[in-house]
Amino acid sequence: MPPKRIGKHKVNKKSKKIPEKIPIENVETDDEELELENLVFGTNRKSNVGKVLEKAAAQDSLEEKQEVYDFFIDSNVQEDEQPIEEEMEQDGPAWVDEDQQVFSVNIEKKNRLKKLRNEFEETEITGKEYEDRLRSQFEKINPVPEWAKVPADNTSSILATTKPLQAKRVAVLNPDKIDLIRVSDANKNSYSNCVIQSLGFHPSSPVMFTAGLDKTLRLFHIDGKDNLFFKSFVLKDLPIVSAAFTADGLQLILTGRRKHFYVLDLDSGNVERIRGIRGREEKTLEHLYISPNNDYIGIMGLEGEIILLSIKTKQWVSTLKMNDHGVSMAFSNDGYLWSLAQDGTVYQWDLQTKECTHKFTDEGCVKATAISVSPNDKWIAIGSSVGVVNLYDTKTALASATPKPEKAIMNLTTAVTTITFHPSSDLLMIGSHYLKDSLKLVHIPTKRVVANWPTSKTPIGYAFSAGFSPSGRYVAIGNDKGKVLLYRLKDF
């Protein structure tokens, strides 16, 4: 049965404060799933699909008439997608019950057991085969999250490789014709009632989140066809402006125009409300950035200050100071942070010493708005209030205080609000939410704007958020209608 669409929630302004940590209670699981679990594991273990915050919701509903939902991450790999990690050697069982081979199980009589058949004519299987098939069926229903797997002692462990984060190109990109196929909207099973302020893909699982000012986080399993809706989580005191998965995929950080923010633990399902940053006076934390080494959370502070928080403690580590109001920042994969001031000054910071190692001025900038660094650290893209995007070679930018851009892209006419590189570093997506259908793709090797997309019939609307999947296969665009358009890149 498809999940019910979540409607608007009324919030009582006299609501009580949210506890710092909300414990997760037991949640009802499908009878068939529980039976499979009990047969396989020999216990009445509840499903580990995160737990609905029933207890907290029940207490709040008496005063606030508002529900709080749980969520979980499904790392199931679809049949049409090739798993990236290599097959790992499995240890044999520590003990084998010989009696399992003696008795047999009829899998034809009961309808619920027919799904265990490998062939239509099968009627009976041994006890050992029955256990193996039950285990396989259970793992299909409740796959083990990648981060919950015990790392192997060799490099085949998913935790010891960067393969899931790398885009695999199957063809050379043609700037005149890039094959983009529209597939089902990413959030078709639960559209938002507001602008999609933020969206993002999980770094290692086929999962996407959407979030906005309706205070609701939604999670979807992305396969390009069904895009199943998982769960939604309502934060009653935080209209969400920015959100991001941590680099290890274990947490989701959510911020807005408030001094507090939320941390959702994707493994345990626990939710933590961080009251604020100790020692800081910021009343808004809406600009959120996560370092790729999973050490820091970057927050744009007051008067040109950049606040670095520890991923572990969620509290202050260091403050970096620019000479003008800060507008954007981008962590690079080589241990640096690039920040952009409103006057067009670009700063490079060494994250080990917390010192500025280089500054340069964006050529022709009147008012800067956004910055992005390519995954291979070779390119820096800077957007301005008049729609110009300057593309710099990093080596050139580091060699001068007034470098010349490799290309000035002038296909936008309003302030640049979207600027993000493809995981392959061969494409750059730029856009502005101030003008309808204002979105472009730039082919980096030739420095040319892609000619065949979008077209006049592409229903982008006002693009408030956008991004690429870690594999590079999907392009997601969140618009003012509460929809996330999803396109598949055939070259990946």
PDB file of N, CA and C in Angstrom, residues 172-268:
ATOM      1  N   VAL A 172      32.123   9.503 -24.087  1.00  0.00           N
ATOM      2  CA  VAL A 172      32.682  10.855 -24.080  1.00  0.00           C
ATOM      3  C   VAL A 172      31.549  11.856 -24.235  1.00  0.00           C
ATOM      4  N   LEU A 173      31.520  12.863 -23.356  1.00  0.00           N
ATOM      5  CA  LEU A 173      30.449  13.850 -23.399  1.00  0.00           C
ATOM      6  C   LEU A 173      30.571  14.730 -24.632  1.00  0.00           C
ATOM      7  N   ASN A 174      29.432  14.954 -25.270  1.00  0.00           N
ATOM      8  CA  ASN A 174      29.361  15.821 -26.439  1.00  0.00           C
ATOM      9  C   ASN A 174      28.658  17.109 -26.031  1.00  0.00           C
ATOM     10  N   PRO A 175      29.340  18.250 -26.066  1.00  0.00           N
ATOM     11  CA  PRO A 175      28.716  19.496 -25.614  1.00  0.00           C
ATOM     12  C   PRO A 175      27.527  19.931 -26.464  1.00  0.00           C
ATOM     13  N   ASP A 176      27.444  19.435 -27.690  1.00  0.00           N
ATOM     14  CA  ASP A 176      26.330  19.808 -28.563  1.00  0.00           C
ATOM     15  C   ASP A 176      25.085  18.960 -28.322  1.00  0.00           C
ATOM     16  N   LYS A 177      25.297  17.778 -27.767  1.00  0.00           N
ATOM     17  CA  LYS A 177      24.157  16.908 -27.515  1.00  0.00           C
ATOM     18  C   LYS A 177      24.465  15.956 -26.367  1.00  0.00           C
ATOM     19  N   ILE A 178      23.988  16.320 -25.201  1.00  0.00           N
ATOM     20  CA  ILE A 178      24.109  15.448 -24.033  1.00  0.00           C
ATOM     21  C   ILE A 178      22.754  14.791 -23.806  1.00  0.00           C
ATOM     22  N   ASP A 179      22.758  13.472 -23.728  1.00  0.00           N
ATOM     23  CA  ASP A 179      21.505  12.727 -23.588  1.00  0.00           C
ATOM     24  C   ASP A 179      21.009  12.782 -22.155  1.00  0.00           C
ATOM     25  N   LEU A 180      19.970  13.583 -21.951  1.00  0.00           N
ATOM     26  CA  LEU A 180      19.298  13.682 -20.659  1.00  0.00           C
ATOM     27  C   LEU A 180      17.871  13.188 -20.832  1.00  0.00           C
ATOM     28  N   ILE A 181      17.506  12.159 -20.098  1.00  0.00           N
ATOM     29  CA  ILE A 181      16.173  11.576 -20.208  1.00  0.00           C
ATOM     30  C   ILE A 181      15.399  11.882 -18.936  1.00  0.00           C
ATOM     31  N   ARG A 182      14.231  12.481 -19.095  1.00  0.00           N
ATOM     32  CA  ARG A 182      13.430  12.748 -17.913  1.00  0.00           C
ATOM     33  C   ARG A 182      12.795  11.452 -17.427  1.00  0.00           C
ATOM     34  N   VAL A 183      12.939  11.185 -16.135  1.00  0.00           N
ATOM     35  CA  VAL A 183      12.314  10.028 -15.511  1.00  0.00           C
ATOM     36  C   VAL A 183      11.297  10.546 -14.494  1.00  0.00           C
ATOM     37  N   SER A 184      10.717   9.648 -13.720  1.00  0.00           N
ATOM     38  CA  SER A 184       9.699  10.052 -12.749  1.00  0.00           C
ATOM     39  C   SER A 184      10.263  11.061 -11.759  1.00  0.00           C
ATOM     40  N   ASP A 185       9.437  12.034 -11.381  1.00  0.00           N
ATOM     41  CA  ASP A 185       9.863  13.009 -10.383  1.00  0.00           C
ATOM     42  C   ASP A 185      10.371  12.289  -9.139  1.00  0.00           C
ATOM     43  N   ALA A 186      11.451  12.777  -8.582  1.00  0.00           N
ATOM     44  CA  ALA A 186      12.055  12.113  -7.425  1.00  0.00           C
ATOM     45  C   ALA A 186      11.093  12.031  -6.248  1.00  0.00           C
ATOM     46  N   ASN A 187      10.267  13.052  -6.069  1.00  0.00           N
ATOM     47  CA  ASN A 187       9.344  13.071  -4.933  1.00  0.00           C
ATOM     48  C   ASN A 187       7.892  12.923  -5.365  1.00  0.00           C
ATOM     49  N   LYS A 188       7.650  12.177  -6.441  1.00  0.00           N
ATOM     50  CA  LYS A 188       6.295  12.057  -6.984  1.00  0.00           C
ATOM     51  C   LYS A 188       5.324  11.438  -5.988  1.00  0.00           C
ATOM     52  N   ASN A 189       5.826  10.641  -5.046  1.00  0.00           N
ATOM     53  CA  ASN A 189       4.953   9.986  -4.076  1.00  0.00           C
ATOM     54  C   ASN A 189       4.677  10.837  -2.846  1.00  0.00           C
ATOM     55  N   SER A 190       5.307  11.991  -2.769  1.00  0.00           N
ATOM     56  CA  SER A 190       5.036  12.914  -1.664  1.00  0.00           C
ATOM     57  C   SER A 190       5.611  14.287  -2.009  1.00  0.00           C
ATOM     58  N   TYR A 191       4.857  15.023  -2.831  1.00  0.00           N
ATOM     59  CA  TYR A 191       5.296  16.369  -3.195  1.00  0.00           C
ATOM     60  C   TYR A 191       5.268  17.279  -1.969  1.00  0.00           C
ATOM     61  N   SER A 192       6.078  18.314  -1.998  1.00  0.00           N
ATOM     62  CA  SER A 192       6.114  19.275  -0.899  1.00  0.00           C
ATOM     63  C   SER A 192       5.054  20.350  -1.109  1.00  0.00           C
ATOM     64  N   ASN A 193       4.661  20.967  -0.013  1.00  0.00           N
ATOM     65  CA  ASN A 193       3.687  22.049  -0.069  1.00  0.00           C
ATOM     66  C   ASN A 193       4.374  23.410  -0.094  1.00  0.00           C
ATOM     67  N   CYS A 194       5.639  23.398  -0.473  1.00  0.00           N
ATOM     68  CA  CYS A 194       6.403  24.638  -0.497  1.00  0.00           C
ATOM     69  C   CYS A 194       7.548  24.495  -1.489  1.00  0.00           C
ATOM     70  N   VAL A 195       8.330  25.543  -1.613  1.00  0.00           N
ATOM     71  CA  VAL A 195       9.530  25.522  -2.452  1.00  0.00           C
ATOM     72  C   VAL A 195      10.502  24.465  -1.921  1.00  0.00           C
ATOM     73  N   ILE A 196      11.167  23.758  -2.824  1.00  0.00           N
ATOM     74  CA  ILE A 196      12.210  22.813  -2.411  1.00  0.00           C
ATOM     75  C   ILE A 196      13.481  23.617  -2.132  1.00  0.00           C
ATOM     76  N   GLN A 197      13.672  23.962  -0.875  1.00  0.00           N
ATOM     77  CA  GLN A 197      14.829  24.777  -0.502  1.00  0.00           C
ATOM     78  C   GLN A 197      16.132  23.992  -0.560  1.00  0.00           C
ATOM     79  N   SER A 198      16.055  22.703  -0.266  1.00  0.00           N
ATOM     80  CA  SER A 198      17.272  21.902  -0.212  1.00  0.00           C
ATOM     81  C   SER A 198      16.973  20.471  -0.629  1.00  0.00           C
ATOM     82  N   LEU A 199      17.921  19.859  -1.330  1.00  0.00           N
ATOM     83  CA  LEU A 199      17.833  18.450  -1.692  1.00  0.00           C
ATOM     84  C   LEU A 199      19.236  17.877  -1.702  1.00  0.00           C
ATOM     85  N   GLY A 200      19.330  16.567  -1.588  1.00  0.00           N
ATOM     86  CA  GLY A 200      20.657  15.958  -1.594  1.00  0.00           C
ATOM     87  C   GLY A 200      20.583  14.458  -1.712  1.00  0.00           C
ATOM     88  N   PHE A 201      21.633  13.876  -2.270  1.00  0.00           N
ATOM     89  CA  PHE A 201      21.744  12.433  -2.418  1.00  0.00           C
ATOM     90  C   PHE A 201      22.653  11.870  -1.326  1.00  0.00           C
ATOM     91  N   HIS A 202      22.288  10.704  -0.818  1.00  0.00           N
ATOM     92  CA  HIS A 202      23.144  10.017   0.148  1.00  0.00           C
ATOM     93  C   HIS A 202      24.438   9.611  -0.556  1.00  0.00           C
ATOM     94  N   PRO A 203      25.586   9.691   0.121  1.00  0.00           N
ATOM     95  CA  PRO A 203      26.859   9.415  -0.551  1.00  0.00           C
ATOM     96  C   PRO A 203      27.068   7.980  -1.001  1.00  0.00           C
ATOM     97  N   SER A 204      26.351   6.999  -0.412  1.00  0.00           N
ATOM     98  CA  SER A 204      26.594   5.609  -0.805  1.00  0.00           C
ATOM     99  C   SER A 204      25.336   4.779  -1.006  1.00  0.00           C
ATOM    100  N   SER A 205      24.167   5.328  -0.726  1.00  0.00           N
ATOM    101  CA  SER A 205      22.912   4.608  -0.917  1.00  0.00           C
ATOM    102  C   SER A 205      22.005   5.372  -1.874  1.00  0.00           C
ATOM    103  N   PRO A 206      21.112   4.687  -2.579  1.00  0.00           N
ATOM    104  CA  PRO A 206      20.229   5.367  -3.540  1.00  0.00           C
ATOM    105  C   PRO A 206      19.087   6.110  -2.856  1.00  0.00           C
ATOM    106  N   VAL A 207      19.434   7.051  -2.012  1.00  0.00           N
ATOM    107  CA  VAL A 207      18.455   7.766  -1.198  1.00  0.00           C
ATOM    108  C   VAL A 207      18.622   9.268  -1.379  1.00  0.00           C
ATOM    109  N   MET A 208      17.487   9.959  -1.457  1.00  0.00           N
ATOM    110  CA  MET A 208      17.493  11.419  -1.576  1.00  0.00           C
ATOM    111  C   MET A 208      16.618  12.024  -0.486  1.00  0.00           C
ATOM    112  N   PHE A 209      17.010  13.207  -0.013  1.00  0.00           N
ATOM    113  CA  PHE A 209      16.142  13.960   0.887  1.00  0.00           C
ATOM    114  C   PHE A 209      15.668  15.221   0.191  1.00  0.00           C
ATOM    115  N   THR A 210      14.503  15.696   0.589  1.00  0.00           N
ATOM    116  CA  THR A 210      14.021  17.013   0.189  1.00  0.00           C
ATOM    117  C   THR A 210      13.583  17.735   1.454  1.00  0.00           C
ATOM    118  N   ALA A 211      13.710  19.057   1.463  1.00  0.00           N
ATOM    119  CA  ALA A 211      13.354  19.819   2.652  1.00  0.00           C
ATOM    120  C   ALA A 211      12.975  21.233   2.253  1.00  0.00           C
ATOM    121  N   GLY A 212      12.174  21.882   3.124  1.00  0.00           N
ATOM    122  CA  GLY A 212      11.743  23.238   2.823  1.00  0.00           C
ATOM    123  C   GLY A 212      11.147  23.936   4.020  1.00  0.00           C
ATOM    124  N   LEU A 213      10.525  25.069   3.758  1.00  0.00           N
ATOM    125  CA  LEU A 213       9.979  25.898   4.824  1.00  0.00           C
ATOM    126  C   LEU A 213       8.708  25.325   5.439  1.00  0.00           C
ATOM    127  N   ASP A 214       8.202  24.203   4.918  1.00  0.00           N
ATOM    128  CA  ASP A 214       7.071  23.532   5.556  1.00  0.00           C
ATOM    129  C   ASP A 214       7.523  22.706   6.748  1.00  0.00           C
ATOM    130  N   LYS A 215       8.809  22.826   7.107  1.00  0.00           N
ATOM    131  CA  LYS A 215       9.403  22.176   8.277  1.00  0.00           C
ATOM    132  C   LYS A 215       9.482  20.662   8.135  1.00  0.00           C
ATOM    133  N   THR A 216       9.380  20.173   6.916  1.00  0.00           N
ATOM    134  CA  THR A 216       9.308  18.731   6.700  1.00  0.00           C
ATOM    135  C   THR A 216      10.485  18.214   5.888  1.00  0.00           C
ATOM    136  N   LEU A 217      11.118  17.188   6.420  1.00  0.00           N
ATOM    137  CA  LEU A 217      12.158  16.449   5.706  1.00  0.00           C
ATOM    138  C   LEU A 217      11.516  15.190   5.139  1.00  0.00           C
ATOM    139  N   ARG A 218      11.751  14.912   3.870  1.00  0.00           N
ATOM    140  CA  ARG A 218      11.212  13.708   3.236  1.00  0.00           C
ATOM    141  C   ARG A 218      12.355  12.894   2.639  1.00  0.00           C
ATOM    142  N   LEU A 219      12.239  11.578   2.730  1.00  0.00           N
ATOM    143  CA  LEU A 219      13.264  10.677   2.210  1.00  0.00           C
ATOM    144  C   LEU A 219      12.678   9.753   1.159  1.00  0.00           C
ATOM    145  N   PHE A 220      13.429   9.541   0.082  1.00  0.00           N
ATOM    146  CA  PHE A 220      12.976   8.736  -1.047  1.00  0.00           C
ATOM    147  C   PHE A 220      14.065   7.765  -1.488  1.00  0.00           C
ATOM    148  N   HIS A 221      13.617   6.606  -1.953  1.00  0.00           N
ATOM    149  CA  HIS A 221      14.528   5.642  -2.583  1.00  0.00           C
ATOM    150  C   HIS A 221      14.498   5.921  -4.079  1.00  0.00           C
ATOM    151  N   ILE A 222      15.629   6.311  -4.646  1.00  0.00           N
ATOM    152  CA  ILE A 222      15.673   6.753  -6.038  1.00  0.00           C
ATOM    153  C   ILE A 222      16.116   5.621  -6.959  1.00  0.00           C
ATOM    154  N   ASP A 223      15.207   5.224  -7.862  1.00  0.00           N
ATOM    155  CA  ASP A 223      15.552   4.243  -8.895  1.00  0.00           C
ATOM    156  C   ASP A 223      15.189   4.748 -10.283  1.00  0.00           C
ATOM    157  N   GLY A 224      14.634   5.969 -10.345  1.00  0.00           N
ATOM    158  CA  GLY A 224      14.265   6.554 -11.626  1.00  0.00           C
ATOM    159  C   GLY A 224      12.901   6.134 -12.123  1.00  0.00           C
ATOM    160  N   LYS A 225      12.263   5.201 -11.425  1.00  0.00           N
ATOM    161  CA  LYS A 225      10.954   4.711 -11.860  1.00  0.00           C
ATOM    162  C   LYS A 225       9.916   4.878 -10.760  1.00  0.00           C
ATOM    163  N   ASP A 226      10.059   4.091  -9.701  1.00  0.00           N
ATOM    164  CA  ASP A 226       9.081   4.144  -8.614  1.00  0.00           C
ATOM    165  C   ASP A 226       9.402   5.259  -7.622  1.00  0.00           C
ATOM    166  N   ASN A 227      10.685   5.481  -7.359  1.00  0.00           N
ATOM    167  CA  ASN A 227      11.126   6.521  -6.419  1.00  0.00           C
ATOM    168  C   ASN A 227      10.295   6.490  -5.136  1.00  0.00           C
ATOM    169  N   LEU A 228      10.344   5.346  -4.475  1.00  0.00           N
ATOM    170  CA  LEU A 228       9.497   5.095  -3.318  1.00  0.00           C
ATOM    171  C   LEU A 228       9.735   6.103  -2.195  1.00  0.00           C
ATOM    172  N   PHE A 229       8.647   6.538  -1.597  1.00  0.00           N
ATOM    173  CA  PHE A 229       8.689   7.448  -0.456  1.00  0.00           C
ATOM    174  C   PHE A 229       8.890   6.629   0.816  1.00  0.00           C
ATOM    175  N   PHE A 230       9.898   7.012   1.620  1.00  0.00           N
ATOM    176  CA  PHE A 230      10.167   6.312   2.868  1.00  0.00           C
ATOM    177  C   PHE A 230       9.345   6.890   4.008  1.00  0.00           C
ATOM    178  N   LYS A 231       9.843   7.978   4.506  1.00  0.00           N
ATOM    179  CA  LYS A 231       9.285   8.586   5.703  1.00  0.00           C
ATOM    180  C   LYS A 231       9.401  10.098   5.607  1.00  0.00           C
ATOM    181  N   SER A 232       8.684  10.766   6.476  1.00  0.00           N
ATOM    182  CA  SER A 232       8.851  12.212   6.599  1.00  0.00           C
ATOM    183  C   SER A 232       9.056  12.539   8.062  1.00  0.00           C
ATOM    184  N   PHE A 233       9.732  13.614   8.286  1.00  0.00           N
ATOM    185  CA  PHE A 233      10.031  14.042   9.642  1.00  0.00           C
ATOM    186  C   PHE A 233       9.706  15.520   9.749  1.00  0.00           C
ATOM    187  N   VAL A 234       8.847  15.867  10.675  1.00  0.00           N
ATOM    188  CA  VAL A 234       8.408  17.250  10.832  1.00  0.00           C
ATOM    189  C   VAL A 234       9.135  17.895  12.008  1.00  0.00           C
ATOM    190  N   LEU A 235       9.837  18.979  11.739  1.00  0.00           N
ATOM    191  CA  LEU A 235      10.527  19.740  12.779  1.00  0.00           C
ATOM    192  C   LEU A 235       9.662  20.949  13.107  1.00  0.00           C
ATOM    193  N   LYS A 236       8.958  20.874  14.207  1.00  0.00           N
ATOM    194  CA  LYS A 236       7.899  21.851  14.464  1.00  0.00           C
ATOM    195  C   LYS A 236       8.389  23.274  14.707  1.00  0.00           C
ATOM    196  N   ASP A 237       9.681  23.443  15.001  1.00  0.00           N
ATOM    197  CA  ASP A 237      10.180  24.794  15.264  1.00  0.00           C
ATOM    198  C   ASP A 237      11.324  25.183  14.333  1.00  0.00           C
ATOM    199  N   LEU A 238      11.416  24.528  13.153  1.00  0.00           N
ATOM    200  CA  LEU A 238      12.500  24.869  12.233  1.00  0.00           C
ATOM    201  C   LEU A 238      12.053  24.794  10.777  1.00  0.00           C
ATOM    202  N   PRO A 239      11.670  25.932  10.187  1.00  0.00           N
ATOM    203  CA  PRO A 239      11.502  25.956   8.728  1.00  0.00           C
ATOM    204  C   PRO A 239      12.871  25.700   8.099  1.00  0.00           C
ATOM    205  N   ILE A 240      12.997  24.639   7.318  1.00  0.00           N
ATOM    206  CA  ILE A 240      14.308  24.185   6.852  1.00  0.00           C
ATOM    207  C   ILE A 240      14.749  24.976   5.625  1.00  0.00           C
ATOM    208  N   VAL A 241      15.929  25.553   5.707  1.00  0.00           N
ATOM    209  CA  VAL A 241      16.515  26.286   4.588  1.00  0.00           C
ATOM    210  C   VAL A 241      17.648  25.493   3.956  1.00  0.00           C
ATOM    211  N   SER A 242      18.426  24.822   4.784  1.00  0.00           N
ATOM    212  CA  SER A 242      19.581  24.081   4.284  1.00  0.00           C
ATOM    213  C   SER A 242      19.697  22.750   5.011  1.00  0.00           C
ATOM    214  N   ALA A 243      20.138  21.722   4.292  1.00  0.00           N
ATOM    215  CA  ALA A 243      20.339  20.399   4.886  1.00  0.00           C
ATOM    216  C   ALA A 243      21.418  19.675   4.104  1.00  0.00           C
ATOM    217  N   ALA A 244      22.077  18.735   4.761  1.00  0.00           N
ATOM    218  CA  ALA A 244      23.140  17.990   4.077  1.00  0.00           C
ATOM    219  C   ALA A 244      23.455  16.711   4.829  1.00  0.00           C
ATOM    220  N   PHE A 245      23.742  15.646   4.064  1.00  0.00           N
ATOM    221  CA  PHE A 245      24.277  14.426   4.652  1.00  0.00           C
ATOM    222  C   PHE A 245      25.727  14.685   5.053  1.00  0.00           C
ATOM    223  N   THR A 246      26.158  14.082   6.152  1.00  0.00           N
ATOM    224  CA  THR A 246      27.580  14.108   6.460  1.00  0.00           C
ATOM    225  C   THR A 246      28.296  13.224   5.444  1.00  0.00           C
ATOM    226  N   ALA A 247      29.592  13.413   5.298  1.00  0.00           N
ATOM    227  CA  ALA A 247      30.339  12.708   4.257  1.00  0.00           C
ATOM    228  C   ALA A 247      30.342  11.201   4.450  1.00  0.00           C
ATOM    229  N   ASP A 248      30.222  10.740   5.706  1.00  0.00           N
ATOM    230  CA  ASP A 248      30.194   9.304   5.953  1.00  0.00           C
ATOM    231  C   ASP A 248      28.789   8.718   5.818  1.00  0.00           C
ATOM    232  N   GLY A 249      27.793   9.571   5.584  1.00  0.00           N
ATOM    233  CA  GLY A 249      26.432   9.096   5.386  1.00  0.00           C
ATOM    234  C   GLY A 249      25.715   8.671   6.644  1.00  0.00           C
ATOM    235  N   LEU A 250      26.272   8.947   7.814  1.00  0.00           N
ATOM    236  CA  LEU A 250      25.662   8.490   9.057  1.00  0.00           C
ATOM    237  C   LEU A 250      24.663   9.477   9.640  1.00  0.00           C
ATOM    238  N   GLN A 251      24.771  10.744   9.260  1.00  0.00           N
ATOM    239  CA  GLN A 251      23.913  11.762   9.844  1.00  0.00           C
ATOM    240  C   GLN A 251      23.395  12.716   8.779  1.00  0.00           C
ATOM    241  N   LEU A 252      22.334  13.429   9.160  1.00  0.00           N
ATOM    242  CA  LEU A 252      21.776  14.476   8.312  1.00  0.00           C
ATOM    243  C   LEU A 252      21.659  15.720   9.174  1.00  0.00           C
ATOM    244  N   ILE A 253      22.264  16.810   8.718  1.00  0.00           N
ATOM    245  CA  ILE A 253      22.234  18.072   9.460  1.00  0.00           C
ATOM    246  C   ILE A 253      21.209  18.985   8.808  1.00  0.00           C
ATOM    247  N   LEU A 254      20.360  19.632   9.620  1.00  0.00           N
ATOM    248  CA  LEU A 254      19.318  20.510   9.100  1.00  0.00           C
ATOM    249  C   LEU A 254      19.378  21.850   9.811  1.00  0.00           C
ATOM    250  N   THR A 255      19.406  22.934   9.031  1.00  0.00           N
ATOM    251  CA  THR A 255      19.480  24.272   9.597  1.00  0.00           C
ATOM    252  C   THR A 255      18.442  25.186   8.943  1.00  0.00           C
ATOM    253  N   GLY A 256      18.269  26.361   9.539  1.00  0.00           N
ATOM    254  CA  GLY A 256      17.336  27.345   9.005  1.00  0.00           C
ATOM    255  C   GLY A 256      17.626  28.710   9.588  1.00  0.00           C
ATOM    256  N   ARG A 257      16.642  29.585   9.541  1.00  0.00           N
ATOM    257  CA  ARG A 257      16.826  30.933  10.074  1.00  0.00           C
ATOM    258  C   ARG A 257      16.527  30.940  11.575  1.00  0.00           C
ATOM    259  N   ARG A 258      17.203  30.111  12.276  1.00  0.00           N
ATOM    260  CA  ARG A 258      17.100  29.977  13.725  1.00  0.00           C
ATOM    261  C   ARG A 258      18.501  29.735  14.276  1.00  0.00           C
ATOM    262  N   LYS A 259      18.705  29.973  15.552  1.00  0.00           N
ATOM    263  CA  LYS A 259      20.021  29.739  16.142  1.00  0.00           C
ATOM    264  C   LYS A 259      20.225  28.279  16.525  1.00  0.00           C
ATOM    265  N   HIS A 260      19.151  27.499  16.541  1.00  0.00           N
ATOM    266  CA  HIS A 260      19.281  26.070  16.815  1.00  0.00           C
ATOM    267  C   HIS A 260      19.212  25.284  15.512  1.00  0.00           C
ATOM    268  N   PHE A 261      19.649  24.038  15.558  1.00  0.00           N
ATOM    269  CA  PHE A 261      19.564  23.178  14.382  1.00  0.00           C
ATOM    270  C   PHE A 261      19.373  21.738  14.831  1.00  0.00           C
ATOM    271  N   TYR A 262      19.161  20.851  13.869  1.00  0.00           N
ATOM    272  CA  TYR A 262      18.873  19.448  14.182  1.00  0.00           C
ATOM    273  C   TYR A 262      19.898  18.512  13.558  1.00  0.00           C
ATOM    274  N   VAL A 263      20.123  17.404  14.255  1.00  0.00           N
ATOM    275  CA  VAL A 263      20.979  16.329  13.759  1.00  0.00           C
ATOM    276  C   VAL A 263      20.170  15.039  13.812  1.00  0.00           C
ATOM    277  N   LEU A 264      20.004  14.401  12.666  1.00  0.00           N
ATOM    278  CA  LEU A 264      19.284  13.141  12.588  1.00  0.00           C
ATOM    279  C   LEU A 264      20.287  12.015  12.374  1.00  0.00           C
ATOM    280  N   ASP A 265      20.303  11.070  13.296  1.00  0.00           N
ATOM    281  CA  ASP A 265      21.178   9.910  13.182  1.00  0.00           C
ATOM    282  C   ASP A 265      20.476   8.864  12.327  1.00  0.00           C
ATOM    283  N   LEU A 266      21.034   8.559  11.171  1.00  0.00           N
ATOM    284  CA  LEU A 266      20.370   7.672  10.223  1.00  0.00           C
ATOM    285  C   LEU A 266      20.469   6.207  10.609  1.00  0.00           C
ATOM    286  N   ASP A 267      21.375   5.879  11.512  1.00  0.00           N
ATOM    287  CA  ASP A 267      21.538   4.491  11.910  1.00  0.00           C
ATOM    288  C   ASP A 267      20.602   4.135  13.057  1.00  0.00           C
ATOM    289  N   SER A 268      20.587   4.955  14.102  1.00  0.00           N
ATOM    290  CA  SER A 268      19.766   4.658  15.273  1.00  0.00           C
ATOM    291  C   SER A 268      18.375   5.264  15.185  1.00  0.00           C
TER     292      SER A 268
END
